[in-house]
XYZ file of C-alpha atoms in Angstrom:
475
model
C -144.636 68.556 65.592
C -143.550 64.992 66.392
C -140.002 65.848 67.434
C -139.687 66.386 71.215
C -139.158 70.030 72.142
C -137.901 71.763 75.245
C -139.287 74.894 76.807
C -137.593 78.230 76.131
C -134.337 78.618 78.163
C -135.991 81.485 80.060
C -137.975 78.742 81.811
C -134.870 78.189 83.963
C -135.198 81.733 85.333
C -138.896 81.223 86.020
C -138.179 77.942 87.821
C -135.559 79.718 89.950
C -137.997 82.505 90.842
C -140.694 79.952 91.719
C -138.198 77.925 93.751
C -137.069 80.989 95.735
C -140.676 82.015 96.348
C -141.602 78.532 97.586
C -138.497 78.403 99.798
C -138.828 81.926 101.164
C -139.909 80.611 104.573
C -136.693 78.540 104.852
C -134.553 81.539 103.867
C -136.181 83.634 106.588
C -135.915 80.794 109.119
C -132.190 80.347 108.451
C -131.542 84.069 108.677
C -133.528 84.567 111.918
C -132.150 81.409 113.589
C -128.466 82.031 112.829
C -128.456 85.830 112.678
C -127.034 86.617 116.129
C -123.762 84.713 116.470
C -123.586 82.517 113.370
C -124.179 84.987 110.560
C -121.576 83.368 108.305
C -123.276 79.977 108.625
C -126.604 81.611 107.818
C -125.254 83.074 104.572
C -123.540 79.793 103.653
C -126.752 77.825 104.281
C -128.796 80.270 102.210
C -126.191 80.151 99.437
C -126.327 76.338 99.441
C -130.133 76.425 99.267
C -129.981 78.916 96.389
C -127.446 76.735 94.546
C -129.702 73.707 95.009
C -132.643 75.647 93.557
C -130.562 76.706 90.529
C -129.329 73.168 89.836
C -132.833 71.735 90.237
C -134.251 74.405 87.909
C -131.709 73.646 85.177
C -132.320 69.890 85.420
C -136.095 70.402 85.439
C -135.867 72.424 82.212
C -133.482 69.940 80.582
C -135.591 66.899 81.438
C -138.935 68.414 80.323
C -139.987 67.766 76.728
C -143.279 67.968 74.856
C -144.604 67.048 71.424
C -147.864 66.541 69.563
C -148.157 63.087 68.036
C -151.088 60.891 66.978
C -153.720 63.372 68.193
C -152.062 63.559 71.603
C -149.984 66.042 73.543
C -147.153 63.999 75.035
C -145.164 65.299 77.994
C -142.065 63.733 79.533
C -140.583 65.162 82.721
C -138.932 64.302 86.036
C -135.368 64.537 87.327
C -135.030 61.245 89.207
C -138.326 59.526 88.437
C -139.221 59.864 84.768
C -142.915 60.543 84.101
C -144.923 60.502 80.903
C -148.320 62.100 80.356
C -150.486 61.725 77.269
C -153.419 64.112 76.770
C -155.805 63.389 73.909
C -156.970 66.316 71.764
C -160.546 65.154 72.284
C -160.263 65.584 76.074
C -158.943 69.148 75.876
C -161.575 71.694 76.923
C -159.594 74.925 76.773
C -156.101 76.255 76.055
C -155.146 79.492 77.819
C -152.177 81.726 77.045
C -150.764 83.859 79.887
C -147.998 86.465 79.747
C -146.398 88.058 82.793
C -143.864 90.894 82.537
C -140.930 88.566 81.817
C -142.923 86.746 79.147
C -143.928 89.982 77.421
C -140.396 91.412 77.382
C -139.046 88.385 75.503
C -142.259 87.660 73.510
C -142.919 84.439 75.413
C -146.099 82.930 76.840
C -147.323 80.313 79.302
C -149.652 77.657 77.865
C -152.198 76.109 80.246
C -154.313 73.194 79.061
C -157.536 72.189 80.812
C -159.520 68.996 80.401
C -162.903 67.930 81.757
C -161.193 66.518 84.852
C -159.047 69.569 85.586
C -158.958 70.488 89.275
C -157.474 73.527 90.978
C -154.529 73.528 88.548
C -154.283 73.048 84.794
C -153.958 69.516 83.431
C -150.725 70.529 81.698
C -148.670 73.710 81.870
C -145.835 74.818 79.578
C -144.489 77.704 81.635
C -142.328 79.286 78.962
C -142.502 78.955 75.165
C -142.282 81.572 72.436
C -145.529 83.355 71.632
C -145.403 81.989 68.080
C -144.886 78.456 69.391
C -147.709 78.854 71.916
C -150.169 80.008 69.259
C -149.051 77.232 66.897
C -149.454 74.633 69.648
C -152.934 75.919 70.467
C -153.860 75.815 66.774
C -152.483 72.285 66.487
C -154.406 71.043 69.524
C -157.587 72.797 68.390
C -157.123 71.143 64.959
C -157.214 74.379 62.962
C -154.502 76.117 61.026
C -152.874 79.299 62.284
C -154.132 81.175 59.248
C -157.734 80.045 59.792
C -157.493 80.937 63.474
C -156.175 84.402 62.654
C -158.921 85.017 60.107
C -161.602 83.810 62.537
C -160.278 86.054 65.321
C -160.283 89.106 63.031
C -163.811 88.354 61.799
C -165.230 87.679 65.259
C -163.453 90.669 66.764
C -165.121 92.898 64.175
C -168.649 91.569 64.823
C -168.713 89.731 68.163
C -166.310 91.446 70.531
C -166.657 93.897 73.388
C -163.911 95.756 75.258
C -164.192 97.508 78.581
C -163.988 101.305 78.348
C -161.740 103.451 80.554
C -164.839 104.818 82.295
C -166.121 101.311 83.038
C -162.671 100.270 84.246
C -162.494 103.202 86.656
C -166.025 102.473 87.919
C -165.138 98.798 88.405
C -162.171 99.793 90.560
C -164.046 102.455 92.529
C -166.922 100.073 93.354
C -164.951 96.835 93.744
C -165.190 96.837 97.545
C -161.574 95.654 97.747
C -160.814 98.053 100.622
C -162.087 95.381 103.023
C -159.723 92.809 101.520
C -156.804 95.227 101.799
C -157.667 95.938 105.438
C -157.738 92.198 106.159
C -154.364 91.711 104.440
C -152.901 94.657 106.347
C -154.216 93.238 109.631
C -152.748 89.806 108.903
C -149.399 91.309 107.903
C -149.285 93.405 111.078
C -150.063 90.362 113.246
C -147.166 88.501 111.634
C -144.570 91.267 112.078
C -145.833 92.249 115.547
C -143.348 89.894 117.220
C -140.444 91.887 115.758
C -141.728 95.258 117.048
C -140.056 96.526 120.267
C -142.397 96.745 123.282
C -141.719 100.451 123.826
C -142.905 101.166 120.275
C -146.568 100.972 121.334
C -146.068 103.448 124.200
C -144.307 105.908 121.908
C -146.939 105.457 119.181
C -149.777 105.966 121.700
C -148.240 109.194 123.004
C -147.681 110.392 119.436
C -151.309 109.698 118.430
C -152.686 111.421 121.542
C -150.464 114.406 120.764
C -151.920 114.749 117.278
C -155.337 115.783 118.509
C -158.763 114.554 117.464
C -158.919 116.389 114.122
C -155.536 115.111 112.993
C -156.482 111.578 114.024
C -159.675 111.728 111.967
C -157.754 113.074 108.953
C -155.168 110.311 109.383
C -157.866 107.589 109.423
C -159.679 109.110 106.433
C -156.385 109.427 104.555
C -155.530 105.780 105.250
C -158.930 104.586 104.027
C -158.630 106.787 100.943
C -155.191 105.333 100.198
C -156.551 101.767 100.508
C -159.465 102.695 98.230
C -157.051 104.077 95.613
C -154.930 100.918 95.874
C -158.093 98.862 95.279
C -158.860 100.921 92.168
C -155.314 100.453 90.864
C -155.412 96.689 91.540
C -158.729 96.270 89.712
C -157.542 98.345 86.749
C -154.341 96.298 86.476
C -156.309 93.035 86.604
C -159.009 94.003 84.076
C -156.967 96.329 81.854
C -158.107 96.080 78.225
C -160.638 93.375 79.174
C -162.035 92.003 75.906
C -164.550 89.220 75.359
C -164.720 87.671 71.887
C -166.869 84.898 70.484
C -164.797 82.651 68.211
C -166.733 79.740 66.708
C -167.875 77.614 69.672
C -165.637 79.350 72.214
C -165.681 82.492 74.311
C -162.206 84.056 74.451
C -161.397 86.518 77.242
C -158.262 88.671 77.136
C -157.280 90.961 79.991
C -154.439 92.233 82.178
C -151.791 94.941 82.262
C -148.829 93.447 84.113
C -149.937 89.888 83.411
C -151.802 89.446 80.150
C -154.144 86.466 80.081
C -156.049 84.900 77.218
C -158.685 82.489 78.492
C -160.744 80.169 76.306
C -164.167 78.964 77.495
C -165.976 76.401 75.314
C -169.686 77.173 75.107
C -170.541 73.563 75.947
C -168.894 73.933 79.376
C -171.096 76.860 80.419
C -173.657 75.679 82.981
C -175.360 78.931 84.007
C -175.104 82.629 83.181
C -176.258 85.700 85.075
C -175.158 88.835 86.846
C -174.324 89.942 90.386
C -175.139 93.343 91.866
C -172.989 94.198 94.884
C -174.348 96.440 97.626
C -172.009 99.175 96.365
C -172.876 98.873 92.672
C -176.620 98.211 92.901
C -177.613 101.808 93.840
C -175.829 103.008 90.697
C -177.438 100.342 88.483
C -174.235 98.383 87.725
C -173.564 94.646 87.794
C -170.898 92.041 86.991
C -171.811 89.462 84.334
C -170.803 86.001 85.547
C -170.991 82.373 84.462
C -170.545 78.964 86.016
C -168.139 76.795 84.044
C -167.913 73.019 84.380
C -164.400 72.178 85.491
C -163.612 75.726 86.604
C -161.669 78.546 85.026
C -158.620 80.679 85.741
C -160.722 83.833 85.551
C -162.629 83.982 88.818
C -164.210 86.927 90.469
C -167.661 87.343 91.903
C -168.021 84.583 94.528
C -165.489 82.483 92.601
C -167.619 82.452 89.450
C -166.134 83.201 86.038
C -166.317 86.885 85.104
C -167.669 87.404 81.576
C -167.625 91.202 81.924
C -166.446 93.135 84.998
C -169.073 95.897 85.024
C -171.980 97.180 82.969
C -175.413 98.702 83.440
C -178.058 96.159 84.432
C -180.234 97.207 81.478
C -177.319 96.409 79.138
C -176.965 92.796 80.288
C -179.753 91.474 78.051
C -178.184 93.017 74.920
C -174.795 91.633 75.985
C -176.211 88.113 76.297
C -178.095 88.471 72.989
C -174.733 89.169 71.398
C -172.608 86.452 72.978
C -174.909 83.898 74.637
C -178.421 84.227 73.162
C -179.399 80.835 74.615
C -179.241 82.387 78.105
C -181.455 85.406 77.469
C -184.512 85.278 79.716
C -186.715 88.324 80.115
C -187.582 89.034 83.745
C -191.290 89.749 83.410
C -193.726 88.555 86.098
C -191.206 86.849 88.362
C -192.757 84.712 91.097
C -191.746 86.243 94.431
C -191.859 84.889 97.983
C -195.028 85.008 100.082
C -195.241 87.634 102.824
C -195.456 84.983 105.530
C -191.872 83.952 104.665
C -190.452 87.329 105.691
C -190.196 86.525 109.415
C -187.903 83.543 108.720
C -185.407 85.795 106.946
C -185.514 88.333 109.791
C -185.037 85.670 112.488
C -182.114 84.013 110.674
C -180.250 87.291 110.218
C -180.936 88.871 113.620
C -180.210 85.974 116.022
C -176.370 86.328 115.782
C -176.628 90.111 116.222
C -178.944 89.709 119.253
C -176.545 87.221 120.874
C -173.654 89.610 120.296
C -175.716 92.474 121.709
C -176.407 90.492 124.887
C -172.738 89.635 125.416
C -171.548 93.195 124.781
C -174.292 94.684 126.982
C -173.114 92.705 130.028
C -169.356 92.826 129.361
C -168.837 96.184 127.617
C -172.076 98.134 128.129
C -170.527 101.377 126.826
C -170.025 99.672 123.430
C -173.604 98.429 123.052
C -174.174 100.840 120.185
C -171.953 98.721 117.922
C -174.150 95.555 117.918
C -177.229 97.804 117.750
C -175.962 99.180 114.443
C -175.172 95.619 113.332
C -178.697 94.559 114.318
C -180.232 97.332 112.199
C -178.049 96.320 109.225
C -179.095 92.670 109.630
C -182.788 93.570 109.678
C -182.391 95.694 106.545
C -180.455 92.933 104.779
C -183.049 90.296 105.708
C -185.841 92.442 104.233
C -183.849 92.797 101.003
C -183.214 89.032 100.884
C -186.946 88.368 101.129
C -187.838 91.061 98.609
C -185.295 90.048 95.951
C -185.759 86.256 95.970
C -187.875 84.666 93.249
C -187.971 82.612 90.051
C -189.396 82.526 86.532
C -189.929 79.548 84.192
C -189.604 80.235 80.476
C -189.750 77.055 78.423
C -186.569 75.087 79.087
C -184.951 77.991 80.960
C -185.262 78.854 84.623
C -184.382 82.275 85.995
C -183.699 82.449 89.723
C -182.834 85.408 91.915
C -181.499 85.427 95.453
C -179.388 87.523 97.780
C -176.852 86.652 100.448
C -175.150 90.029 100.585
C -174.990 90.692 96.853
C -178.051 90.321 94.659
C -177.557 87.520 92.110
C -179.701 86.689 89.063
C -178.930 83.456 87.181
C -180.375 81.674 84.135
C -180.157 77.865 84.071
C -181.078 75.476 81.270
C -183.150 72.464 82.205
C -180.562 70.051 80.817
C -177.801 71.621 82.940
C -179.567 71.063 86.276
C -178.100 67.932 87.852
C -180.275 67.685 90.969
C -183.498 69.128 92.369
C -184.117 69.139 96.115
C -187.204 70.125 98.107
C -186.912 70.433 101.877
C -189.470 71.223 104.599
C -189.135 71.433 108.363
C -192.000 71.338 110.876
C -192.558 75.110 110.731
C -192.547 75.063 106.925
C -195.202 72.354 106.797
C -197.412 74.369 109.144
C -197.292 77.378 106.794
C -197.081 75.564 103.431
C -193.527 76.704 102.735
C -190.547 74.816 101.347
C -186.880 75.311 100.527
C -185.644 74.807 96.958
C -182.102 73.678 96.129
C -180.800 73.287 92.562
C -177.401 71.805 91.694
C -175.249 72.103 88.595
C -171.656 71.138 87.774
C -169.335 73.884 88.984
C -165.651 74.638 89.402
C -163.170 71.762 89.599
C -165.989 69.385 88.656
C -167.728 69.944 92.012
C -171.336 70.901 92.498
C -172.581 74.481 92.486
C -175.772 74.935 94.467
C -178.512 77.570 94.302
C -180.968 77.830 97.182
C -184.185 79.804 97.528
C -185.654 79.598 101.006
C -189.298 79.768 102.081
C -191.001 79.533 98.715
C -194.681 78.704 98.660
C -194.927 74.915 98.573
C -197.139 75.027 95.439
C -194.403 76.998 93.651
C -191.821 74.361 94.572
C -194.175 71.627 93.352
C -194.612 73.497 90.047
C -190.837 73.667 89.696
C -190.613 69.961 90.526
C -193.133 69.186 87.774
C -191.137 71.326 85.342
C -187.890 69.584 86.269
C -189.404 66.087 86.050
C -191.350 66.808 82.829
C -194.598 66.109 84.670
C -197.693 67.885 83.456
C -200.134 69.506 85.825
C -203.302 67.899 86.040
């Protein structure tokens, strides 16, 4: 594969679509600015901008070449300034194949290559090659033949693969909690288009709502929330459709997506920690999301920006799942060391102070709405009690299991060799009551640190953890 190759001609269309999307603000600005008395100029300006995008897209495709030579992927690109990029095979951490609707219609794929230094975006991206070429390029860069890769995938899929069921997919959507995100998006969208709404619209809408009556208003609100909930279910099902995790040699391969099919490769050596998160919606039903922290990041992010290894499963099934795919991260949760009772007040104080301040402001300014911060105060107290109850740790040889809760309950297993830093912190109040705060750091997304904190542990427990981390023996 030493001869330079161009991307598939369909890459021109993708570049045009990307160019229009990135220039959408300028199209709207031209249209709004010149709409009243200079409509012709507005259309001519937009046509010129569109023509510029098309020409740039064609030149970008024509000037982009790639080849594999001397154990390197060599890229050459640039319209005016010519750039060359060489990526050694030995630096490549993962090669992901992604197919959107256009890709799948024409049997194309997008190849994204990540290295140890990859940031928010892939180190190299071939936005449009044939599926056969993409698989051959991945095989070439992974230094295995296509036939061997195919045989390995079939063998591993038969013995080390797990696919989400339709029931699990529906449960994942129903308990995703995405209704809050949709409400936030709807609120932002409304604030942006508000300037274009006539002033008399609000008066007419108010009179219309009042005319509906209380029962109709309640049904309207419930119907809107139900619609947003259904949209959240649909969005989750589209994202995780046919989610399959497969162990292939020293890699974890994740395939998922309905409209956009993604195939993500995670080398086992990049995994820094593995665990599961139980959201406040899923925990009462005994379900959790299996997550991992990957050095350098991943394109498959979900729970608190961690990498999703499986969207939803019963908590009691997690251990068997890890035994199957990541046995080095199995850690039985017997006799976990919990927090002392004297630490509980710190959790309550931290959570309730903002609610108490809000209650004071509302009581003096809007006394008839004081019930709202009172409800918030009760929720904060309940959450603080759960945070204290759930936090803890367990040492098992070279593995450390930690559990904490912000809003969701998170359980993680870390290997000693993956922990980059250990931090013990005490304030004046902590020293008085023999408490301390523990902070552990590992390598996380985009090469940055990922931190785990357990607050108000007994100081002897933190010292025991310090001895374990430093290989000191008690004595």
